[in-house]
């Protein structure tokens, strides 16, 4: 099942990117599309998998783990709060 989406756009030599991570939301609209072009691909979220449904709790953990996986220094809490 799909729990996240990454986006990347290159325009005039600039890159734009984003990450969407399903925490606790209405997943019904996904039933009307083919996520990532795959018919029948299920979409899920943290709340349905027994994880936290509080974005304020999930976000710092997600950022910390992404930084670890990408071998980057994590942002400080004040910097993260401004994102």
JSON list of C-alpha atoms in Angstrom, two decimals:
[
{"chain": "A", "resi": 1, "resn": "UNK", "atom": "CA", "xyz": [0.00, 0.00, 0.00]},
{"chain": "A", "resi": 2, "resn": "UNK", "atom": "CA", "xyz": [1.10, 3.56, -0.68]},
{"chain": "A", "resi": 3, "resn": "UNK", "atom": "CA", "xyz": [1.63, 5.80, 2.36]},
{"chain": "A", "resi": 4, "resn": "UNK", "atom": "CA", "xyz": [3.63, 8.66, 0.83]},
{"chain": "A", "resi": 5, "resn": "UNK", "atom": "CA", "xyz": [4.32, 10.52, -2.39]},
{"chain": "A", "resi": 6, "resn": "UNK", "atom": "CA", "xyz": [7.36, 12.37, -3.68]},
{"chain": "A", "resi": 7, "resn": "UNK", "atom": "CA", "xyz": [7.22, 15.10, -6.27]},
{"chain": "A", "resi": 8, "resn": "UNK", "atom": "CA", "xyz": [9.95, 16.67, -8.36]},
{"chain": "A", "resi": 9, "resn": "UNK", "atom": "CA", "xyz": [9.80, 19.37, -10.99]},
{"chain": "A", "resi": 10, "resn": "UNK", "atom": "CA", "xyz": [12.61, 21.01, -12.93]},
{"chain": "A", "resi": 11, "resn": "UNK", "atom": "CA", "xyz": [11.82, 24.37, -14.48]},
{"chain": "A", "resi": 12, "resn": "UNK", "atom": "CA", "xyz": [14.33, 26.81, -15.95]},
{"chain": "A", "resi": 13, "resn": "UNK", "atom": "CA", "xyz": [17.21, 25.16, -14.19]},
{"chain": "A", "resi": 14, "resn": "UNK", "atom": "CA", "xyz": [15.52, 25.19, -10.77]},
{"chain": "A", "resi": 15, "resn": "UNK", "atom": "CA", "xyz": [14.26, 22.13, -8.96]},
{"chain": "A", "resi": 16, "resn": "UNK", "atom": "CA", "xyz": [11.13, 22.01, -6.87]},
{"chain": "A", "resi": 17, "resn": "UNK", "atom": "CA", "xyz": [10.39, 19.03, -4.69]},
{"chain": "A", "resi": 18, "resn": "UNK", "atom": "CA", "xyz": [7.96, 17.89, -2.09]},
{"chain": "A", "resi": 19, "resn": "UNK", "atom": "CA", "xyz": [6.94, 15.05, 0.15]},
{"chain": "A", "resi": 20, "resn": "UNK", "atom": "CA", "xyz": [3.44, 14.05, 1.23]},
{"chain": "A", "resi": 21, "resn": "UNK", "atom": "CA", "xyz": [3.15, 11.53, 4.06]},
{"chain": "A", "resi": 22, "resn": "UNK", "atom": "CA", "xyz": [-0.32, 10.26, 4.96]},
{"chain": "A", "resi": 23, "resn": "UNK", "atom": "CA", "xyz": [-0.80, 10.53, 8.72]},
{"chain": "A", "resi": 24, "resn": "UNK", "atom": "CA", "xyz": [-4.55, 10.92, 9.43]},
{"chain": "A", "resi": 25, "resn": "UNK", "atom": "CA", "xyz": [-6.73, 12.11, 6.58]},
{"chain": "A", "resi": 26, "resn": "UNK", "atom": "CA", "xyz": [-9.72, 11.30, 4.39]},
{"chain": "A", "resi": 27, "resn": "UNK", "atom": "CA", "xyz": [-8.40, 8.73, 1.91]},
{"chain": "A", "resi": 28, "resn": "UNK", "atom": "CA", "xyz": [-11.66, 8.53, -0.08]},
{"chain": "A", "resi": 29, "resn": "UNK", "atom": "CA", "xyz": [-10.45, 10.78, -2.94]},
{"chain": "A", "resi": 30, "resn": "UNK", "atom": "CA", "xyz": [-7.68, 8.26, -3.68]},
{"chain": "A", "resi": 31, "resn": "UNK", "atom": "CA", "xyz": [-10.36, 5.69, -4.58]},
{"chain": "A", "resi": 32, "resn": "UNK", "atom": "CA", "xyz": [-11.12, 7.76, -7.69]},
{"chain": "A", "resi": 33, "resn": "UNK", "atom": "CA", "xyz": [-7.59, 7.77, -9.12]},
{"chain": "A", "resi": 34, "resn": "UNK", "atom": "CA", "xyz": [-4.83, 5.32, -9.94]},
{"chain": "A", "resi": 35, "resn": "UNK", "atom": "CA", "xyz": [-2.08, 6.29, -7.48]},
{"chain": "A", "resi": 36, "resn": "UNK", "atom": "CA", "xyz": [1.25, 6.50, -9.31]},
{"chain": "A", "resi": 37, "resn": "UNK", "atom": "CA", "xyz": [-0.54, 5.14, -12.38]},
{"chain": "A", "resi": 38, "resn": "UNK", "atom": "CA", "xyz": [-1.18, 1.74, -10.76]},
{"chain": "A", "resi": 39, "resn": "UNK", "atom": "CA", "xyz": [-4.78, 0.58, -10.94]},
{"chain": "A", "resi": 40, "resn": "UNK", "atom": "CA", "xyz": [-5.95, -0.85, -7.63]},
{"chain": "A", "resi": 41, "resn": "UNK", "atom": "CA", "xyz": [-2.98, 0.38, -5.60]},
{"chain": "A", "resi": 42, "resn": "UNK", "atom": "CA", "xyz": [-4.17, 0.74, -2.01]},
{"chain": "A", "resi": 43, "resn": "UNK", "atom": "CA", "xyz": [-3.46, 3.97, -0.12]},
{"chain": "A", "resi": 44, "resn": "UNK", "atom": "CA", "xyz": [-3.00, 3.89, 3.63]},
{"chain": "A", "resi": 45, "resn": "UNK", "atom": "CA", "xyz": [-2.00, 6.18, 6.49]},
{"chain": "A", "resi": 46, "resn": "UNK", "atom": "CA", "xyz": [-0.22, 6.05, 9.84]},
{"chain": "A", "resi": 47, "resn": "UNK", "atom": "CA", "xyz": [-3.47, 6.13, 11.82]},
{"chain": "A", "resi": 48, "resn": "UNK", "atom": "CA", "xyz": [-4.73, 2.99, 10.04]},
{"chain": "A", "resi": 49, "resn": "UNK", "atom": "CA", "xyz": [-1.47, 1.15, 10.71]},
{"chain": "A", "resi": 50, "resn": "UNK", "atom": "CA", "xyz": [-1.55, 1.76, 14.45]},
{"chain": "A", "resi": 51, "resn": "UNK", "atom": "CA", "xyz": [0.83, 4.72, 14.39]},
{"chain": "A", "resi": 52, "resn": "UNK", "atom": "CA", "xyz": [0.26, 8.19, 15.71]},
{"chain": "A", "resi": 53, "resn": "UNK", "atom": "CA", "xyz": [-2.43, 10.31, 14.10]},
{"chain": "A", "resi": 54, "resn": "UNK", "atom": "CA", "xyz": [-0.85, 13.53, 15.41]},
{"chain": "A", "resi": 55, "resn": "UNK", "atom": "CA", "xyz": [1.21, 15.34, 12.73]},
{"chain": "A", "resi": 56, "resn": "UNK", "atom": "CA", "xyz": [3.10, 17.26, 15.43]},
{"chain": "A", "resi": 57, "resn": "UNK", "atom": "CA", "xyz": [4.41, 13.94, 16.77]},
{"chain": "A", "resi": 58, "resn": "UNK", "atom": "CA", "xyz": [5.03, 12.25, 13.42]},
{"chain": "A", "resi": 59, "resn": "UNK", "atom": "CA", "xyz": [6.81, 15.13, 11.63]},
{"chain": "A", "resi": 60, "resn": "UNK", "atom": "CA", "xyz": [9.96, 15.32, 13.79]},
{"chain": "A", "resi": 61, "resn": "UNK", "atom": "CA", "xyz": [10.38, 11.54, 13.70]},
{"chain": "A", "resi": 62, "resn": "UNK", "atom": "CA", "xyz": [9.95, 11.51, 9.92]},
{"chain": "A", "resi": 63, "resn": "UNK", "atom": "CA", "xyz": [12.49, 14.33, 9.46]},
{"chain": "A", "resi": 64, "resn": "UNK", "atom": "CA", "xyz": [14.98, 12.64, 11.78]},
{"chain": "A", "resi": 65, "resn": "UNK", "atom": "CA", "xyz": [14.68, 9.31, 9.94]},
{"chain": "A", "resi": 66, "resn": "UNK", "atom": "CA", "xyz": [14.93, 10.92, 6.50]},
{"chain": "A", "resi": 67, "resn": "UNK", "atom": "CA", "xyz": [18.07, 12.76, 7.61]},
{"chain": "A", "resi": 68, "resn": "UNK", "atom": "CA", "xyz": [19.54, 9.52, 8.94]},
{"chain": "A", "resi": 69, "resn": "UNK", "atom": "CA", "xyz": [18.80, 7.63, 5.73]},
{"chain": "A", "resi": 70, "resn": "UNK", "atom": "CA", "xyz": [20.19, 10.44, 3.57]},
{"chain": "A", "resi": 71, "resn": "UNK", "atom": "CA", "xyz": [23.18, 10.95, 5.89]},
{"chain": "A", "resi": 72, "resn": "UNK", "atom": "CA", "xyz": [22.26, 14.58, 6.55]},
{"chain": "A", "resi": 73, "resn": "UNK", "atom": "CA", "xyz": [22.46, 16.58, 9.75]},
{"chain": "A", "resi": 74, "resn": "UNK", "atom": "CA", "xyz": [18.97, 16.98, 11.22]},
{"chain": "A", "resi": 75, "resn": "UNK", "atom": "CA", "xyz": [17.52, 20.47, 11.55]},
{"chain": "A", "resi": 76, "resn": "UNK", "atom": "CA", "xyz": [17.16, 22.03, 14.97]},
{"chain": "A", "resi": 77, "resn": "UNK", "atom": "CA", "xyz": [13.69, 22.16, 16.50]},
{"chain": "A", "resi": 78, "resn": "UNK", "atom": "CA", "xyz": [13.31, 25.96, 15.93]},
{"chain": "A", "resi": 79, "resn": "UNK", "atom": "CA", "xyz": [14.26, 25.58, 12.26]},
{"chain": "A", "resi": 80, "resn": "UNK", "atom": "CA", "xyz": [11.83, 22.70, 11.84]},
{"chain": "A", "resi": 81, "resn": "UNK", "atom": "CA", "xyz": [9.01, 24.71, 13.42]},
{"chain": "A", "resi": 82, "resn": "UNK", "atom": "CA", "xyz": [9.34, 27.31, 10.64]},
{"chain": "A", "resi": 83, "resn": "UNK", "atom": "CA", "xyz": [8.96, 24.71, 7.85]}
]
